[in-house]
Amino acid sequence: MVSSKLQLPFLTTHAFLLVTWHLLVPLARCAVYHSLAELPGDLKLFDFIIAGGGTAGSVVASRLSENTNFNVLLIEAGPDTAGVLEIEVPGLIGQINASIYNWNYVTTPQPGLNGRTIGVPRGRGLGGSSCINGMAYSRGASDDYDNWARLTGDPRWRWNALWPYIKRHEHWMGAAGGRNATGEYDPSVHGYSGNGDLHLVSDLNAGKPIGLTWLQLTTGGGERWSAAKSYLGQHVRRRPNLTILLNTHVTRVLSIKASKPKIDVRTVEVADRAAGSRVTFTAKKELILSGGTIGTPQILLNSGIGNRTELERLGIPVVLDSPFVGEGMMEHVTVTLTWNIVPQNTTVIDPDVAWAMWQQNRTGPLSTPGPVHQVMWYRLPQKTDVLSKYKDPSSGPGSPHFQFTFGDQGRVVLLTPYSRGSVKLNSTDPFVHPIIDQGLLTHPFDLAALKEGIRTAKKFYTGPAWEGYVLGFGGPDPDVLSTEEFETRAREVARTFLHPVGTAAMSSKHSKRGVVDSELRVKGATGLRVVDASVFPLTPASLTQGPVYIVSERAVDFIRHSWL
Ligand SMILES: Cc1cc2nc3c(=O)[nH]c(=O)nc-3n(C[C@H](O)[C@H](O)[C@H](O)COP(=O)(O)OP(=O)(O)OC[C@H]3O[C@@H](n4cnc5c(N)ncnc54)[C@H](O)[C@@H]3O)c2cc1C
């Protein structure tokens, strides 16, 4: 396994500029405030305000505050995550305190999952979901982004056009402990030189992921590199033009300046608890929502920006009728597969030894999040029954339909679901969790495709390499169970792959669908942008943090160029 921490380049001119700004603007104090009460009363007006200090919010705040002329406020509902041991140590991922760093959302009973409700974890705290995620890093297929460009009518979303932003967020670190990882990645797509191969893919992040490949992680030197650690480290926190406000909930965004034909939204309302008094901050330039796929639509809907009928049902005054807010959520769906294997002589490492290794030089089992080191990305053959019956939902011939992970408990993940879900308000209280319906397995394509995916996984394990190791498939087996039995079983075990996206999707400026335009500005409004996974117009055939970093870096340049 190889790892890649996220990059924050240090500009050589920067120190000088910081000093100058500091002398000229004594009121602007860079600081991390742990509560609304701590924030000095005179700090009210900022150039940019970012609501949500998660994966995308950390990138946007960090990049915008590189310009010392911009005074930036970042507001995050959760606490600081710096120095939290379970977050820093990749192998302690299972011990992260979910009651502090996780929103712990739960879905509505899911008809496609036999009526089960399922948990929807989302990170809460500086760095957001990048502090609790599995750290696997993939960018997706070049076809995914080329398709985004088609859907939005904006060629700047093409893979080739995004390449500078793809490279910009990454700092290649190699394997933990300095292990020689030659052959496990393609150095050319990380800034050196090399080439790829189709079946044994030398690098999953070169835009052509189909095949078997080594996993890459957002770790570095045996530690997790969350968005907060990468983009909001100590040297960024020292910037006098950046203010970070923690443990503060964004309740609404407000339009306080009359303007036509678009509403002008640059004010954010916050509170530290449901009964707490509301405080507002106004951005001179822009307000950027980065609350994530659940948080962003919740804030918009609470603000009266959403489907008119839905808002009226709740008695929320309609500020902007934007029917697709919270709609069209896409999620990868996964089924766990079991294999009967010959018992192996495995070395069990004493937890005390593992801890000592990590403390000593950041190596050993705790330097990675788990035992999965390879993944396979697979595309259904065009002649498959399921693709004869349903229009191919993938972005193009270079984009996979499935991801497989291996082990005695493997996993098949459908990356191109047709099912869609939604986020709606439960109450007008912004502190009450919204109604989350992931809609998993509600479209017949998804289950039919999963069947084919499982058959492919079975075929993979019939290869000679597994002889004497894999004894048989433990199911759920579409070739042994009746159609009805298989479907019941699959619906019992299927779950979310933790990648919800698309609840404030971007679309072309002429389209009536979608919520934001291709520069991520909320349609029908000025002063308000969304930058996070909610803007994805279609889920990439990939894990989602990589695409969030790419979108965030791209968005920063849209914002900068608007204010040159
Ligand atoms: C458990 C888990 C495992 C995952 N594993 C992987 C993986 O291995 N690889 C991968 O690529 N992806 C993984 N993902 C997905 C990936 O981490 C996310 O897609 C990505 O981090 C989302 O980024 P974001 O900026 O859209 O949202 P987030 O990072 O979730 O940021 C949203 C931020 O907004 C804040 N917020 C929300 N509402 C408010 C409000 N009202 N006021 C103030 N702040 C608010 C939240 O607290 C949070 O900090 C995983 C996700 C989870 C939850």
XYZ file of C-alpha atoms and ligand atoms in Angstrom:
617
model
C 0.000 0.000 0.000
C 1.305 3.414 -0.876
C 0.286 6.701 0.519
C -0.045 10.240 -0.502
C -0.625 13.101 1.877
C -2.457 16.160 0.718
C -0.404 19.072 -0.265
C -0.208 22.608 0.885
C 2.634 24.269 -0.969
C 4.498 26.911 0.963
C 5.013 30.082 -1.010
C 8.372 31.706 -0.535
C 6.932 35.229 -0.642
C 4.341 34.347 1.901
C 6.121 35.159 5.133
C 6.822 38.694 3.987
C 3.225 39.266 2.951
C 1.926 37.975 6.245
C 4.075 40.371 8.219
C 2.987 43.294 6.085
C -0.691 42.477 6.440
C -0.293 42.004 10.158
C 1.215 45.471 10.580
C -1.374 47.183 8.408
C -4.495 45.514 9.747
C -4.195 45.196 13.497
C -7.853 44.195 13.899
C -7.553 41.058 11.839
C -6.366 38.397 14.274
C -5.814 34.921 12.995
C -7.242 32.604 15.545
C -9.106 29.445 16.217
C -12.108 30.223 18.421
C -13.615 27.218 20.114
C -17.012 28.813 20.705
C -19.140 31.661 19.505
C -18.816 33.298 22.923
C -15.015 33.483 22.500
C -15.219 35.397 19.224
C -14.467 39.114 19.708
C -17.560 41.213 18.993
C -15.766 43.431 16.469
C -15.112 40.510 14.132
C -18.221 40.659 11.970
C -17.297 41.551 8.429
C -15.289 39.217 6.234
C -14.531 39.007 2.522
C -15.419 35.330 2.410
C -17.360 33.183 4.832
C -17.226 29.418 4.505
C -20.012 27.466 6.208
C -18.743 23.994 7.071
C -15.104 23.244 7.835
C -15.003 19.727 6.402
C -13.016 18.301 3.520
C -13.971 20.942 0.976
C -14.319 23.794 3.495
C -10.756 23.268 4.762
C -9.382 23.494 1.219
C -11.375 26.603 0.343
C -10.508 28.451 3.576
C -6.856 27.589 3.278
C -6.492 28.555 -0.372
C -8.488 31.775 -0.168
C -6.523 32.950 2.863
C -3.276 32.536 0.895
C -4.205 35.947 -0.468
C -3.521 38.328 2.386
C -6.009 40.812 0.934
C -8.832 38.368 1.670
C -10.218 38.226 5.176
C -11.704 34.737 5.612
C -14.039 33.213 8.215
C -14.474 29.429 8.422
C -17.368 28.177 10.562
C -17.561 24.539 11.650
C -20.254 22.860 13.754
C -17.846 20.414 15.377
C -14.643 20.742 17.396
C -10.978 20.935 16.430
C -9.470 17.620 15.381
C -5.769 18.509 15.623
C -3.848 16.139 17.872
C -6.771 13.731 18.419
C -4.907 10.440 18.651
C -7.604 8.137 17.215
C -7.875 10.434 14.205
C -4.108 10.734 13.692
C -3.342 7.018 14.003
C -4.761 5.270 10.911
C -5.125 1.916 12.674
C -7.269 3.432 15.430
C -10.015 4.360 12.957
C -12.447 2.051 14.752
C -11.945 3.924 18.023
C -12.801 7.447 16.849
C -15.372 8.860 19.275
C -18.538 8.804 17.185
C -20.523 10.868 19.664
C -18.135 13.793 19.100
C -16.781 13.526 15.550
C -19.751 11.999 13.737
C -23.230 13.322 12.932
C -24.585 9.755 13.204
C -27.417 10.288 10.749
C -29.898 7.482 10.142
C -31.972 6.914 7.007
C -35.698 6.472 6.776
C -36.823 2.818 6.440
C -35.457 1.865 3.022
C -37.945 -0.002 0.805
C -35.036 -1.383 -1.259
C -33.426 -2.817 1.879
C -36.445 -4.745 3.175
C -37.518 -1.737 5.212
C -34.267 -1.491 7.188
C -32.921 1.852 8.370
C -29.180 2.280 8.038
C -26.595 4.561 9.585
C -25.149 7.418 7.518
C -21.938 8.482 9.258
C -20.596 11.947 8.355
C -17.635 13.687 9.905
C -18.244 16.492 12.368
C -15.227 18.612 13.293
C -12.466 20.474 11.489
C -11.682 18.349 8.419
C -15.175 16.792 8.417
C -15.466 13.340 6.915
C -11.764 13.282 5.991
C -11.119 12.808 9.746
C -13.215 9.671 10.058
C -13.027 8.158 6.580
C -11.202 5.039 5.455
C -8.367 7.122 3.901
C -8.508 5.267 0.561
C -7.655 7.676 -2.228
C -8.977 7.415 -5.765
C -9.744 10.106 -8.297
C -12.112 8.272 -10.638
C -11.950 7.728 -14.378
C -11.165 10.468 -16.863
C -14.534 9.572 -18.457
C -16.313 10.588 -15.237
C -15.024 14.154 -15.451
C -15.418 14.362 -19.237
C -19.039 13.431 -18.624
C -19.354 16.176 -15.959
C -18.134 18.598 -18.625
C -20.842 17.329 -21.012
C -23.551 17.534 -18.348
C -22.633 21.062 -17.324
C -21.700 22.301 -20.790
C -18.420 23.524 -19.317
C -15.174 22.031 -20.711
C -13.277 23.207 -17.644
C -14.595 20.076 -15.894
C -12.851 17.767 -18.360
C -10.157 15.483 -16.893
C -7.381 17.114 -18.900
C -8.498 20.588 -17.900
C -8.646 19.515 -14.253
C -5.159 18.018 -14.263
C -3.491 21.019 -12.545
C -6.092 20.785 -9.752
C -5.647 17.038 -9.503
C -1.920 17.482 -8.980
C -2.312 20.528 -6.773
C -3.901 18.762 -3.826
C -1.413 15.948 -3.610
C 2.013 15.486 -2.099
C 3.275 12.001 -2.847
C 4.786 10.367 0.223
C 5.578 6.750 -0.709
C 4.960 3.825 1.631
C 5.047 3.959 5.443
C 8.451 3.376 6.995
C 10.182 4.035 3.662
C 9.260 0.584 2.246
C 10.117 0.304 -1.447
C 6.753 0.565 -3.226
C 8.108 0.383 -6.762
C 5.548 -1.310 -9.004
C 2.610 -0.412 -6.749
C 1.947 2.933 -8.384
C 2.696 4.937 -11.494
C 5.110 7.746 -10.641
C 4.130 9.657 -13.819
C 0.746 10.612 -12.473
C 2.263 11.825 -9.249
C 4.792 14.175 -10.773
C 7.669 11.926 -11.971
C 7.585 9.509 -14.946
C 6.208 6.069 -15.857
C 3.348 4.372 -17.699
C 0.282 2.226 -17.151
C -1.049 -1.159 -18.245
C -4.704 -2.031 -18.796
C -5.279 -5.210 -16.808
C -2.790 -4.919 -14.025
C -3.207 -1.211 -13.545
C -0.008 0.401 -12.392
C -1.890 3.284 -10.819
C -5.587 3.640 -10.040
C -5.308 7.407 -10.276
C -4.184 7.870 -13.865
C -7.747 8.226 -15.178
C -7.989 4.634 -16.509
C -8.687 2.627 -13.359
C -10.232 -0.554 -14.827
C -8.197 -3.554 -13.665
C -6.466 -4.793 -10.531
C -4.390 -2.314 -8.649
C -2.773 -1.267 -5.396
C -4.704 0.974 -3.056
C -3.451 4.480 -2.259
C -4.161 6.287 0.975
C -4.344 9.824 2.298
C -1.768 9.002 4.930
C 1.812 10.157 5.182
C 4.623 9.016 7.467
C 2.192 6.553 9.074
C -0.337 9.252 10.039
C -3.746 10.225 8.683
C -3.597 13.405 6.644
C -7.095 14.798 6.890
C -8.122 17.958 5.068
C -7.667 19.870 8.336
C -4.177 18.540 8.953
C -3.140 19.086 5.334
C -4.707 22.455 4.658
C -5.162 24.009 8.105
C -1.861 23.179 9.786
C -0.100 25.477 12.211
C 1.455 27.740 9.578
C -1.988 28.340 8.023
C -3.614 28.928 11.406
C -1.038 31.662 12.031
C -2.391 33.720 9.122
C -3.855 36.964 10.484
C -6.501 37.022 7.742
C -8.043 33.649 8.674
C -10.549 33.156 11.493
C -11.752 29.680 12.379
C -14.900 29.442 14.478
C -15.612 25.996 15.932
C -18.539 24.358 17.726
C -20.857 26.761 15.943
C -23.845 25.644 13.902
C -24.853 27.443 10.730
C -28.632 27.719 11.005
C -29.481 29.681 7.844
C -28.183 31.924 5.119
C -29.993 35.210 4.682
C -30.748 37.624 1.914
C -30.702 41.045 3.501
C -30.075 43.233 0.484
C -32.960 43.744 -1.932
C -31.831 42.839 -5.431
C -33.447 41.660 -8.661
C -33.735 39.492 -10.667
C -31.471 37.391 -8.427
C -31.546 37.350 -4.646
C -28.330 38.416 -2.961
C -27.223 36.034 -0.206
C -24.085 36.908 1.750
C -25.175 36.698 5.377
C -24.943 33.635 7.539
C -26.837 33.044 10.774
C -25.270 30.866 13.466
C -25.934 29.603 16.982
C -24.048 27.447 19.425
C -27.111 25.381 20.400
C -30.795 25.090 19.496
C -31.874 27.502 22.225
C -28.850 29.761 21.748
C -29.244 33.288 20.458
C -28.736 33.769 16.729
C -25.752 35.800 15.523
C -25.103 36.890 11.935
C -21.955 37.498 9.892
C -21.872 39.071 6.456
C -19.428 38.422 3.650
C -18.339 41.406 1.597
C -17.608 39.148 -1.357
C -19.069 35.646 -1.073
C -20.626 33.083 1.165
C -19.547 29.513 0.429
C -21.551 26.545 1.676
C -19.412 23.470 2.373
C -21.693 21.552 4.728
C -21.459 18.327 2.717
C -24.127 16.257 0.979
C -26.427 16.293 4.015
C -25.504 19.603 5.691
C -25.601 21.833 2.611
C -29.179 21.056 1.487
C -30.291 21.242 5.111
C -28.913 24.786 5.428
C -30.412 25.824 2.062
C -33.840 24.422 2.911
C -33.826 26.048 6.354
C -33.078 29.305 4.571
C -36.132 29.049 2.297
C -34.079 27.984 -0.721
C -35.646 24.841 -2.078
C -38.791 23.263 -3.419
C -41.659 25.734 -2.939
C -44.244 23.071 -2.069
C -41.964 21.413 0.475
C -41.068 24.727 2.096
C -44.696 25.808 2.287
C -45.610 22.465 3.862
C -43.210 23.320 6.682
C -44.254 26.976 6.881
C -40.819 28.243 5.800
C -41.044 31.495 3.792
C -39.858 30.826 0.240
C -36.800 32.919 -0.559
C -35.872 31.099 -3.778
C -37.853 28.331 -5.443
C -35.070 25.867 -6.295
C -36.858 22.509 -6.717
C -33.765 20.289 -6.828
C -32.249 21.216 -3.464
C -31.869 17.941 -1.543
C -33.013 15.853 -4.529
C -31.145 13.337 -6.659
C -28.804 11.959 -3.991
C -26.572 9.243 -5.454
C -24.850 6.603 -3.368
C -22.680 3.584 -4.086
C -24.298 0.433 -2.770
C -22.322 -2.552 -1.540
C -22.878 -6.196 -0.649
C -20.462 -8.152 1.524
C -19.432 -11.514 0.055
C -18.043 -14.408 2.056
C -15.539 -17.018 0.930
C -14.602 -20.299 2.538
C -10.841 -20.345 2.769
C -8.227 -22.750 4.070
C -7.172 -21.508 7.529
C -3.843 -19.686 7.269
C -0.998 -19.348 9.708
C -1.237 -15.651 10.313
C 0.992 -13.668 12.607
C -1.012 -11.877 15.238
C 0.803 -8.785 16.420
C 0.468 -7.929 20.077
C -1.372 -4.575 20.422
C 1.375 -3.298 22.747
C 4.013 -4.116 20.135
C 1.904 -2.450 17.413
C 1.557 0.662 19.550
C 5.289 0.720 20.303
C 6.078 0.431 16.579
C 3.788 3.298 15.701
C 5.167 5.494 18.491
C 8.764 4.703 17.627
C 8.743 5.306 13.860
C 5.099 5.370 12.669
C 5.263 1.858 11.188
C 3.475 -1.430 11.865
C -0.204 -2.366 11.695
C -1.367 0.946 13.145
C 0.154 2.893 10.263
C -2.649 1.754 7.944
C -6.423 1.704 8.397
C -6.849 -1.990 7.636
C -5.871 -5.132 5.798
C -7.144 -4.203 2.305
C -4.195 -3.469 0.011
C -5.582 -4.117 -3.471
C -8.775 -3.215 -5.272
C -10.210 -4.205 -8.598
C -12.270 -1.944 -10.835
C -14.447 -3.776 -13.264
C -16.654 -2.888 -16.201
C -19.594 -5.016 -17.318
C -19.158 -6.365 -20.857
C -21.479 -4.608 -23.297
C -23.142 -7.954 -24.159
C -24.316 -8.608 -20.581
C -28.099 -9.080 -20.218
C -28.363 -6.236 -17.763
C -26.842 -3.768 -20.236
C -29.124 -5.023 -22.999
C -32.112 -4.341 -20.786
C -31.037 -1.009 -19.266
C -29.182 1.954 -20.732
C -25.578 1.865 -19.533
C -25.389 4.345 -16.618
C -21.585 4.598 -16.670
C -19.758 7.700 -17.878
C -17.929 5.958 -20.712
C -15.861 2.927 -21.752
C -13.004 3.799 -19.394
C -15.223 4.055 -16.342
C -15.933 0.963 -14.200
C -19.320 -0.289 -12.963
C -17.853 -2.028 -9.905
C -15.191 -1.907 -7.289
C -14.130 -5.161 -5.618
C -12.149 -5.496 -2.443
C -10.632 -8.804 -1.438
C -10.272 -10.921 1.668
C -12.217 -13.792 3.246
C -14.939 -11.165 3.457
C -14.840 -9.373 0.139
C -17.032 -6.628 -1.113
C -18.727 -5.814 -4.392
C -19.615 -2.152 -4.785
C -21.931 -0.856 -7.507
C -20.449 2.466 -8.615
C -23.122 3.334 -11.194
C -26.483 3.077 -9.448
C -29.698 4.299 -11.046
C -31.410 4.616 -7.638
C -31.693 8.103 -6.220
C -32.386 9.435 -2.736
C -33.091 12.751 -1.070
C -32.552 15.009 1.935
C -35.644 16.802 3.245
C -36.348 18.778 6.379
C -37.862 17.065 9.366
C -38.568 20.253 11.217
C -37.926 23.965 11.033
C -35.404 23.539 13.852
C -31.980 23.582 12.139
C -30.558 21.408 14.916
C -32.908 18.498 14.137
C -31.453 15.923 11.752
C -33.037 15.991 8.293
C -34.971 13.136 6.708
C -32.453 11.109 4.722
C -33.784 8.654 2.170
C -30.904 7.048 0.295
C -33.263 5.156 -1.993
C -30.780 2.267 -2.152
C -31.764 -0.575 -4.524
C -35.033 1.073 -5.510
C -34.183 0.858 -9.212
C -34.212 -2.672 -10.696
C -30.963 -2.080 -12.608
C -28.997 -1.902 -9.371
C -29.889 -5.349 -8.103
C -29.598 -6.896 -11.576
C -26.143 -5.326 -11.957
C -25.066 -6.494 -8.484
C -25.915 -10.056 -9.523
C -23.498 -9.737 -12.435
C -20.919 -8.169 -10.152
C -21.130 -11.112 -7.766
C -20.751 -13.556 -10.678
C -17.599 -11.729 -11.733
C -16.162 -11.943 -8.219
C -16.882 -15.691 -8.200
C -15.115 -16.078 -11.547
C -12.103 -14.174 -10.270
C -11.668 -16.696 -7.466
C -11.763 -19.679 -9.848
C -8.325 -18.633 -11.147
C -5.405 -21.072 -10.554
C -3.751 -18.623 -8.148
C -6.448 -19.400 -5.566
C -6.210 -23.174 -5.765
C -5.776 -24.697 -2.327
C -6.678 -21.404 -0.710
C -10.258 -20.537 -1.649
C -12.530 -23.537 -1.111
C -15.828 -22.009 -2.142
C -18.188 -19.109 -2.213
C -20.291 -18.406 0.867
C -22.802 -16.134 -0.885
C -25.125 -14.511 -1.410
C -24.984 -16.595 -4.594
C -27.324 -15.685 -7.470
C -26.548 -19.060 -9.100
C -27.646 -21.129 -6.109
C -30.504 -19.147 -4.623
C -33.786 -18.617 -6.424
C -34.286 -15.116 -7.841
C -36.566 -14.291 -4.947
C -34.219 -15.734 -2.307
C -31.240 -13.918 -3.775
C -33.040 -10.584 -3.869
C -34.285 -10.943 -0.296
C -30.798 -11.889 0.903
C -29.082 -9.068 -1.038
C -31.556 -6.502 0.304
C -30.858 -7.820 3.815
C -27.102 -7.344 3.603
C -26.675 -4.376 1.224
C -25.515 -1.126 2.697
C -24.232 2.318 1.827
C -20.587 2.656 0.774
C -20.454 6.035 2.590
C -20.249 8.158 -0.563
C -23.496 10.160 -0.828
C -23.263 12.997 -3.346
C -25.334 15.234 -5.582
C -27.971 16.968 -3.407
C -27.127 20.448 -4.760
C -25.954 19.297 -8.165
C -24.329 21.488 -10.783
C -25.888 21.719 -14.197
C -25.539 23.811 -17.298
C -26.593 27.412 -16.979
C -29.506 26.774 -19.382
C -30.812 23.759 -17.499
C -33.815 24.031 -15.196
C -32.494 21.039 -13.260
C -29.716 21.234 -10.711
C -28.984 23.777 -8.003
C -25.663 25.405 -8.923
C -24.139 26.454 -12.231
C -20.843 25.106 -13.523
C -18.914 27.657 -11.434
C -20.843 26.375 -8.414
C -22.913 29.553 -7.890
C -26.437 28.914 -6.607
C -28.750 29.535 -9.558
C -31.066 32.465 -8.959
C -28.774 33.983 -6.328
C -25.689 36.157 -6.169
C -23.048 35.972 -3.453
C -23.657 32.296 -2.697
C -21.672 29.261 -3.867
C -21.616 25.612 -2.851
C -18.341 23.685 -2.730
C -18.525 20.084 -1.497
C -19.711 16.629 -2.600
C -23.287 17.869 -2.944
C -22.436 19.582 -6.256
C -21.402 16.398 -8.108
C -23.682 16.158 -11.152
C -23.175 12.393 -11.297
C -21.400 10.142 -8.864
C -17.904 9.294 -10.079
C -16.985 5.620 -10.340
C -14.605 6.225 -7.492
C -14.317 6.775 -3.788
C -15.363 10.363 -3.206
C -12.764 12.241 -1.167
C -10.375 12.485 -4.159
C -13.077 14.084 -6.323
C -13.989 16.445 -3.433
C -10.379 17.676 -3.295
C -10.357 18.137 -7.065
C -13.667 20.038 -7.057
C -12.510 22.214 -4.155
C -9.212 23.180 -5.775
C -11.047 23.929 -9.036
C -13.670 25.995 -7.168
C -11.035 28.103 -5.427
C -9.808 29.347 -8.797
C -13.379 30.136 -9.914
C -13.769 32.231 -6.767
C -10.376 33.920 -7.073
C -11.013 34.837 -10.696
C -14.338 36.417 -9.796
C -12.541 38.803 -7.441
C -9.371 39.686 -9.321
C -16.961 6.666 7.609
C -16.599 7.178 6.239
C -15.646 6.498 5.484
C -15.296 6.968 4.217
N -14.254 6.379 3.567
C -13.785 6.945 2.437
C -12.586 6.487 1.847
O -11.911 5.581 2.339
N -12.169 7.097 0.709
C -12.859 8.120 0.131
O -12.445 8.629 -0.907
N -13.988 8.592 0.681
C -14.441 8.057 1.839
N -15.543 8.584 2.448
C -16.248 9.703 1.788
C -15.486 11.032 1.860
O -14.826 11.153 3.087
C -16.483 12.181 1.646
O -17.115 12.022 0.386
C -15.851 13.562 1.676
O -14.966 13.692 2.754
C -16.971 14.602 1.761
O -16.424 15.887 1.788
P -17.377 17.153 1.962
O -16.528 18.338 2.065
O -18.424 17.103 0.921
O -18.151 16.899 3.337
P -17.570 16.748 4.809
O -16.129 16.429 4.800
O -18.478 15.804 5.502
O -17.696 18.209 5.412
C -18.906 18.813 5.782
C -18.591 19.671 6.999
O -19.646 20.586 7.234
C -19.925 20.621 8.618
N -21.330 21.025 8.754
C -22.419 20.389 8.289
N -23.527 21.095 8.600
C -23.116 22.207 9.265
C -23.794 23.309 9.848
N -25.128 23.437 9.809
N -23.054 24.275 10.447
C -21.693 24.193 10.491
N -21.006 23.150 9.964
C -21.714 22.180 9.358
C -19.671 19.197 9.076
O -19.484 19.122 10.470
C -18.433 18.842 8.278
O -17.261 19.221 8.936
C -15.943 8.117 3.686
C -16.902 8.791 4.448
C -17.236 8.346 5.710
C -18.245 9.103 6.524
